[in-house]
Amino acid sequence: GAGVSQTPSNKVTEKGKYVELRCDPISGHTALYWYRQSLGQGPEFLIYFQGTGAADDSGLPNDRFFAVRPEGSVSTLKIQRTERGDSAVYLCASSLGFVGSTDTQYFGPGTRLTVL
Amino acid sequence: QKEVEQNSGPLSVPEGAIASLNCTYSDRGSQSFFWYRQYSGKSPELIMFIYSNGDKEDGRFTAQLNKASQYVSLLIRDSQPSDSATYLCAARTTTGRRALTFGSGTRLQVQP
């Protein structure tokens, strides 16, 4: 079956611009996560959705970052007034969303964001 | 102190050998642990998870967990050049919290 998909695969923008990154989770997965990964580092958690609601947004670095999941499937990560420090690979993951230690997250291919 | 720590490597092993990858964590409330493999330029791919003390085997891979020592490891038997990648250890660090906390990864090189 289809895995997690993300678009675009690459995004180059200029400092100060607005960007949107899209994630389409695995069908039937109710939980969706956004992470970002800088070179040489592990993924860093940003936000988690259970259904349509953001259940945990404690990883968002500041109020320039916002994410939505209006119908409980596709999610969009929005970054306003981009800064060069926002350059990273943005990874989306999804899981079945059951309560328990073994609910497993599967990652999409990522969007590489470069802010010039 | 990082919550999940890994030696960055590279760890170099000859083809056919056992590769041993280690991870320590600081939050005693951590419930479950995940090993992901990440090839250069690609996204993390799940290898296996473990949540009980002891060993868990899946094919050539064995995960080991020691909660008293706050230590997780991944053994890869009969290492192949195709196993060369970065291995990420991740912990679900707080009861009820779904986010994973990742280490920085260990780069493994399997020499043919």
mmCIF file of C-alpha atoms in Angstrom:
data_model
loop_
_atom_site.group_PDB
_atom_site.id
_atom_site.type_symbol
_atom_site.label_atom_id
_atom_site.label_comp_id
_atom_site.label_asym_id
_atom_site.label_seq_id
_atom_site.Cartn_x
_atom_site.Cartn_y
_atom_site.Cartn_z
ATOM 1 C CA GLY A 1 0.000 0.000 0.000
ATOM 2 C CA ALA A 2 0.950 3.626 -0.297
ATOM 3 C CA GLY A 3 3.172 5.095 2.354
ATOM 4 C CA VAL A 4 3.311 8.614 3.707
ATOM 5 C CA SER A 5 3.707 11.148 0.921
ATOM 6 C CA GLN A 6 5.018 14.696 1.160
ATOM 7 C CA THR A 7 5.053 17.557 -1.286
ATOM 8 C CA PRO A 8 7.063 19.291 -2.497
ATOM 9 C CA SER A 9 10.204 17.192 -2.205
ATOM 10 C CA ASN A 10 12.321 20.334 -2.382
ATOM 11 C CA LYS A 11 11.455 23.932 -1.665
ATOM 12 C CA VAL A 12 13.758 26.899 -2.095
ATOM 13 C CA THR A 13 12.530 30.228 -0.828
ATOM 14 C CA GLU A 14 13.842 33.605 0.143
ATOM 15 C CA LYS A 15 14.171 34.914 3.661
ATOM 16 C CA GLY A 16 10.922 36.468 4.808
ATOM 17 C CA LYS A 17 8.645 34.469 2.508
ATOM 18 C CA TYR A 18 5.779 32.187 3.505
ATOM 19 C CA VAL A 19 5.877 28.443 2.753
ATOM 20 C CA GLU A 20 3.467 25.546 3.031
ATOM 21 C CA LEU A 21 4.534 21.916 3.239
ATOM 22 C CA ARG A 22 2.015 19.139 2.694
ATOM 23 C CA CYS A 23 1.753 15.638 4.158
ATOM 24 C CA ASP A 24 -0.592 12.839 3.147
ATOM 25 C CA PRO A 25 -0.520 10.050 5.772
ATOM 26 C CA ILE A 26 -0.987 6.332 5.345
ATOM 27 C CA SER A 27 -4.655 5.518 4.814
ATOM 28 C CA GLY A 28 -6.338 4.660 8.103
ATOM 29 C CA HIS A 29 -3.691 6.310 10.275
ATOM 30 C CA THR A 30 -5.323 8.712 12.693
ATOM 31 C CA ALA A 31 -2.120 10.117 14.193
ATOM 32 C CA LEU A 32 0.162 12.442 12.244
ATOM 33 C CA TYR A 33 3.463 13.961 13.318
ATOM 34 C CA TRP A 34 5.774 16.636 11.988
ATOM 35 C CA TYR A 35 9.511 16.558 12.695
ATOM 36 C CA ARG A 36 12.424 18.468 11.259
ATOM 37 C CA GLN A 37 15.934 17.193 10.765
ATOM 38 C CA SER A 38 19.080 19.230 10.435
ATOM 39 C CA LEU A 39 22.270 17.825 8.960
ATOM 40 C CA GLY A 40 23.966 15.368 11.281
ATOM 41 C CA GLN A 41 21.114 15.388 13.776
ATOM 42 C CA GLY A 42 18.179 13.131 14.520
ATOM 43 C CA PRO A 43 14.637 14.259 13.760
ATOM 44 C CA GLU A 44 13.275 16.840 16.193
ATOM 45 C CA PHE A 45 9.581 16.751 17.094
ATOM 46 C CA LEU A 46 7.412 19.696 16.110
ATOM 47 C CA ILE A 47 3.707 18.798 16.441
ATOM 48 C CA TYR A 48 1.356 15.819 16.719
ATOM 49 C CA PHE A 49 -2.249 15.517 15.537
ATOM 50 C CA GLN A 50 -4.773 12.955 16.681
ATOM 51 C CA GLY A 51 -7.574 13.283 14.163
ATOM 52 C CA THR A 52 -8.169 16.934 13.380
ATOM 53 C CA GLY A 53 -6.821 18.405 16.583
ATOM 54 C CA ALA A 54 -3.255 19.275 17.526
ATOM 55 C CA ALA A 55 -2.772 17.090 20.591
ATOM 56 C CA ASP A 56 0.799 18.245 21.254
ATOM 57 C CA ASP A 57 2.413 21.317 19.695
ATOM 58 C CA SER A 58 5.159 21.672 22.269
ATOM 59 C CA GLY A 59 7.900 21.268 19.678
ATOM 60 C CA LEU A 60 6.966 24.235 17.499
ATOM 61 C CA PRO A 61 9.922 26.618 17.878
ATOM 62 C CA ASN A 62 7.946 29.884 17.718
ATOM 63 C CA ASP A 63 4.716 31.403 16.471
ATOM 64 C CA ARG A 64 5.955 31.567 12.871
ATOM 65 C CA PHE A 65 5.221 27.848 12.660
ATOM 66 C CA PHE A 66 1.667 26.569 12.402
ATOM 67 C CA ALA A 67 0.095 23.324 11.217
ATOM 68 C CA VAL A 68 -3.421 22.230 10.370
ATOM 69 C CA ARG A 69 -5.217 18.990 9.613
ATOM 70 C CA PRO A 70 -8.771 20.127 8.886
ATOM 71 C CA GLU A 71 -10.307 16.806 7.820
ATOM 72 C CA GLY A 72 -8.176 14.458 9.859
ATOM 73 C CA SER A 73 -6.134 13.254 6.907
ATOM 74 C CA VAL A 74 -3.849 15.606 4.949
ATOM 75 C CA SER A 75 -1.844 18.077 7.015
ATOM 76 C CA THR A 76 -0.130 21.310 6.061
ATOM 77 C CA LEU A 77 2.810 22.811 7.934
ATOM 78 C CA LYS A 78 2.945 26.567 7.454
ATOM 79 C CA ILE A 79 5.985 28.715 8.099
ATOM 80 C CA GLN A 80 5.689 32.491 8.033
ATOM 81 C CA ARG A 81 8.519 34.990 7.576
ATOM 82 C CA THR A 82 11.033 32.245 6.907
ATOM 83 C CA GLU A 83 14.552 32.586 8.280
ATOM 84 C CA ARG A 84 17.770 30.955 7.125
ATOM 85 C CA GLY A 85 17.763 28.896 10.322
ATOM 86 C CA ASP A 86 14.534 27.224 9.169
ATOM 87 C CA SER A 87 16.495 25.380 6.473
ATOM 88 C CA ALA A 88 16.169 21.660 7.203
ATOM 89 C CA VAL A 89 14.401 18.527 6.053
ATOM 90 C CA TYR A 90 10.819 18.514 7.291
ATOM 91 C CA LEU A 91 9.596 14.993 7.915
ATOM 92 C CA CYS A 92 6.045 13.840 8.351
ATOM 93 C CA ALA A 93 5.139 10.558 10.026
ATOM 94 C CA SER A 94 1.876 8.776 10.681
ATOM 95 C CA SER A 95 0.718 5.961 12.941
ATOM 96 C CA LEU A 96 -2.453 4.032 13.714
ATOM 97 C CA GLY A 97 -2.871 6.182 16.797
ATOM 98 C CA PHE A 98 -3.830 3.526 19.334
ATOM 99 C CA VAL A 99 -3.020 4.034 22.989
ATOM 100 C CA GLY A 100 0.029 2.030 23.883
ATOM 101 C CA SER A 101 3.784 1.998 23.830
ATOM 102 C CA THR A 102 4.064 0.204 20.525
ATOM 103 C CA ASP A 103 2.143 2.576 18.262
ATOM 104 C CA THR A 104 4.706 2.838 15.476
ATOM 105 C CA GLN A 105 5.461 5.892 13.378
ATOM 106 C CA TYR A 106 6.225 5.579 9.669
ATOM 107 C CA PHE A 107 8.003 8.417 7.942
ATOM 108 C CA GLY A 108 7.466 10.070 4.599
ATOM 109 C CA PRO A 109 10.298 11.030 2.234
ATOM 110 C CA GLY A 110 10.543 14.571 3.640
ATOM 111 C CA THR A 111 10.611 18.061 2.183
ATOM 112 C CA ARG A 112 13.993 19.723 1.973
ATOM 113 C CA LEU A 113 13.492 23.414 2.718
ATOM 114 C CA THR A 114 16.228 25.865 1.819
ATOM 115 C CA VAL A 115 15.873 29.496 2.848
ATOM 116 C CA LEU A 116 18.246 31.793 0.976
ATOM 117 C CA GLN B 1 22.599 16.471 28.563
ATOM 118 C CA LYS B 2 20.664 15.135 25.609
ATOM 119 C CA GLU B 3 17.746 12.870 26.427
ATOM 120 C CA VAL B 4 18.857 10.168 23.983
ATOM 121 C CA GLU B 5 22.551 9.760 23.297
ATOM 122 C CA GLN B 6 24.358 7.798 20.616
ATOM 123 C CA ASN B 7 27.959 7.639 19.545
ATOM 124 C CA SER B 8 28.115 9.363 16.160
ATOM 125 C CA GLY B 9 30.670 6.908 14.764
ATOM 126 C CA PRO B 10 31.509 5.936 12.184
ATOM 127 C CA LEU B 11 31.435 2.354 13.373
ATOM 128 C CA SER B 12 33.305 0.243 10.855
ATOM 129 C CA VAL B 13 32.857 -3.539 10.733
ATOM 130 C CA PRO B 14 33.871 -6.135 8.140
ATOM 131 C CA GLU B 15 31.238 -7.898 6.078
ATOM 132 C CA GLY B 16 29.803 -10.876 7.954
ATOM 133 C CA ALA B 17 30.629 -9.506 11.415
ATOM 134 C CA ILE B 18 28.238 -8.463 14.163
ATOM 135 C CA ALA B 19 27.645 -4.725 14.425
ATOM 136 C CA SER B 20 26.703 -3.450 17.875
ATOM 137 C CA LEU B 21 24.990 -0.066 18.111
ATOM 138 C CA ASN B 22 24.356 1.521 21.483
ATOM 139 C CA CYS B 23 22.034 4.134 22.892
ATOM 140 C CA THR B 24 21.491 5.573 26.380
ATOM 141 C CA TYR B 25 18.568 7.621 27.616
ATOM 142 C CA SER B 26 18.087 9.924 30.559
ATOM 143 C CA ASP B 27 14.325 9.829 31.208
ATOM 144 C CA ARG B 28 13.500 6.880 33.467
ATOM 145 C CA GLY B 29 9.858 7.255 32.469
ATOM 146 C CA SER B 30 10.637 6.213 28.905
ATOM 147 C CA GLN B 31 8.243 3.505 27.826
ATOM 148 C CA SER B 32 9.351 2.221 24.436
ATOM 149 C CA PHE B 33 12.303 2.408 22.118
ATOM 150 C CA PHE B 34 12.575 2.358 18.358
ATOM 151 C CA TRP B 35 15.438 1.751 15.981
ATOM 152 C CA TYR B 36 15.318 3.404 12.578
ATOM 153 C CA ARG B 37 17.753 3.092 9.690
ATOM 154 C CA GLN B 38 18.426 6.124 7.524
ATOM 155 C CA TYR B 39 20.321 5.962 4.250
ATOM 156 C CA SER B 40 22.004 9.149 3.112
ATOM 157 C CA GLY B 41 19.452 11.535 1.640
ATOM 158 C CA LYS B 42 16.515 9.323 2.598
ATOM 159 C CA SER B 43 13.981 9.325 5.424
ATOM 160 C CA PRO B 44 14.106 7.087 8.524
ATOM 161 C CA GLU B 45 12.896 3.532 8.018
ATOM 162 C CA LEU B 46 11.691 1.509 11.010
ATOM 163 C CA ILE B 47 13.737 -1.578 11.883
ATOM 164 C CA MET B 48 12.126 -2.630 15.148
ATOM 165 C CA PHE B 49 10.886 -1.528 18.545
ATOM 166 C CA ILE B 50 11.286 -2.858 22.080
ATOM 167 C CA TYR B 51 9.519 -2.036 25.336
ATOM 168 C CA SER B 52 10.306 -4.945 27.691
ATOM 169 C CA ASN B 53 13.615 -5.649 29.375
ATOM 170 C CA GLY B 54 15.651 -8.274 27.572
ATOM 171 C CA ASP B 55 16.201 -9.216 23.961
ATOM 172 C CA LYS B 56 13.924 -9.105 20.949
ATOM 173 C CA GLU B 57 14.990 -10.738 17.716
ATOM 174 C CA ASP B 58 13.787 -10.055 14.165
ATOM 175 C CA GLY B 59 15.795 -11.766 11.446
ATOM 176 C CA ARG B 60 19.385 -10.530 11.554
ATOM 177 C CA PHE B 61 18.479 -7.814 14.050
ATOM 178 C CA THR B 62 18.335 -8.081 17.850
ATOM 179 C CA ALA B 63 17.274 -5.214 20.077
ATOM 180 C CA GLN B 64 18.281 -5.274 23.726
ATOM 181 C CA LEU B 65 16.799 -3.167 26.521
ATOM 182 C CA ASN B 66 18.071 -2.709 30.056
ATOM 183 C CA LYS B 67 15.837 -0.231 31.884
ATOM 184 C CA ALA B 68 17.909 -0.334 35.084
ATOM 185 C CA SER B 69 20.962 0.864 33.150
ATOM 186 C CA GLN B 70 18.876 3.043 30.786
ATOM 187 C CA TYR B 71 20.530 1.362 27.852
ATOM 188 C CA VAL B 72 19.287 0.138 24.492
ATOM 189 C CA SER B 73 21.279 -1.616 21.831
ATOM 190 C CA LEU B 74 20.846 -3.009 18.345
ATOM 191 C CA LEU B 75 22.865 -5.959 17.118
ATOM 192 C CA ILE B 76 23.124 -6.684 13.410
ATOM 193 C CA ARG B 77 24.347 -10.184 12.639
ATOM 194 C CA ASP B 78 26.060 -11.118 9.370
ATOM 195 C CA SER B 79 26.479 -7.440 8.470
ATOM 196 C CA GLN B 80 26.234 -6.638 4.775
ATOM 197 C CA PRO B 81 27.517 -3.604 2.845
ATOM 198 C CA SER B 82 23.851 -2.732 2.273
ATOM 199 C CA ASP B 83 23.534 -2.237 6.053
ATOM 200 C CA SER B 84 25.815 0.799 5.778
ATOM 201 C CA ALA B 85 23.630 3.676 6.955
ATOM 202 C CA THR B 86 22.927 5.867 9.967
ATOM 203 C CA TYR B 87 21.026 4.123 12.746
ATOM 204 C CA LEU B 88 18.736 6.284 14.850
ATOM 205 C CA CYS B 89 17.615 5.355 18.339
ATOM 206 C CA ALA B 90 14.346 6.926 19.472
ATOM 207 C CA ALA B 91 12.480 6.867 22.767
ATOM 208 C CA ARG B 92 8.937 7.646 23.695
ATOM 209 C CA THR B 93 10.069 9.485 26.761
ATOM 210 C CA THR B 94 7.029 10.407 28.805
ATOM 211 C CA THR B 95 4.004 8.314 29.654
ATOM 212 C CA GLY B 96 1.123 9.456 27.505
ATOM 213 C CA ARG B 97 3.262 11.592 25.218
ATOM 214 C CA ARG B 98 3.349 10.362 21.637
ATOM 215 C CA ALA B 99 6.348 12.262 20.330
ATOM 216 C CA LEU B 100 9.589 10.396 19.771
ATOM 217 C CA THR B 101 12.889 11.802 21.001
ATOM 218 C CA PHE B 102 15.737 10.821 18.718
ATOM 219 C CA GLY B 103 19.441 10.492 19.233
ATOM 220 C CA SER B 104 21.787 11.974 16.650
ATOM 221 C CA GLY B 105 22.425 8.588 15.099
ATOM 222 C CA THR B 106 25.399 6.280 14.645
ATOM 223 C CA ARG B 107 26.889 5.924 11.188
ATOM 224 C CA LEU B 108 27.672 2.302 10.359
ATOM 225 C CA GLN B 109 30.086 1.317 7.610
ATOM 226 C CA VAL B 110 30.259 -2.343 6.587
ATOM 227 C CA GLN B 111 33.477 -3.018 4.706
ATOM 228 C CA PRO B 112 33.241 -5.636 1.921
#
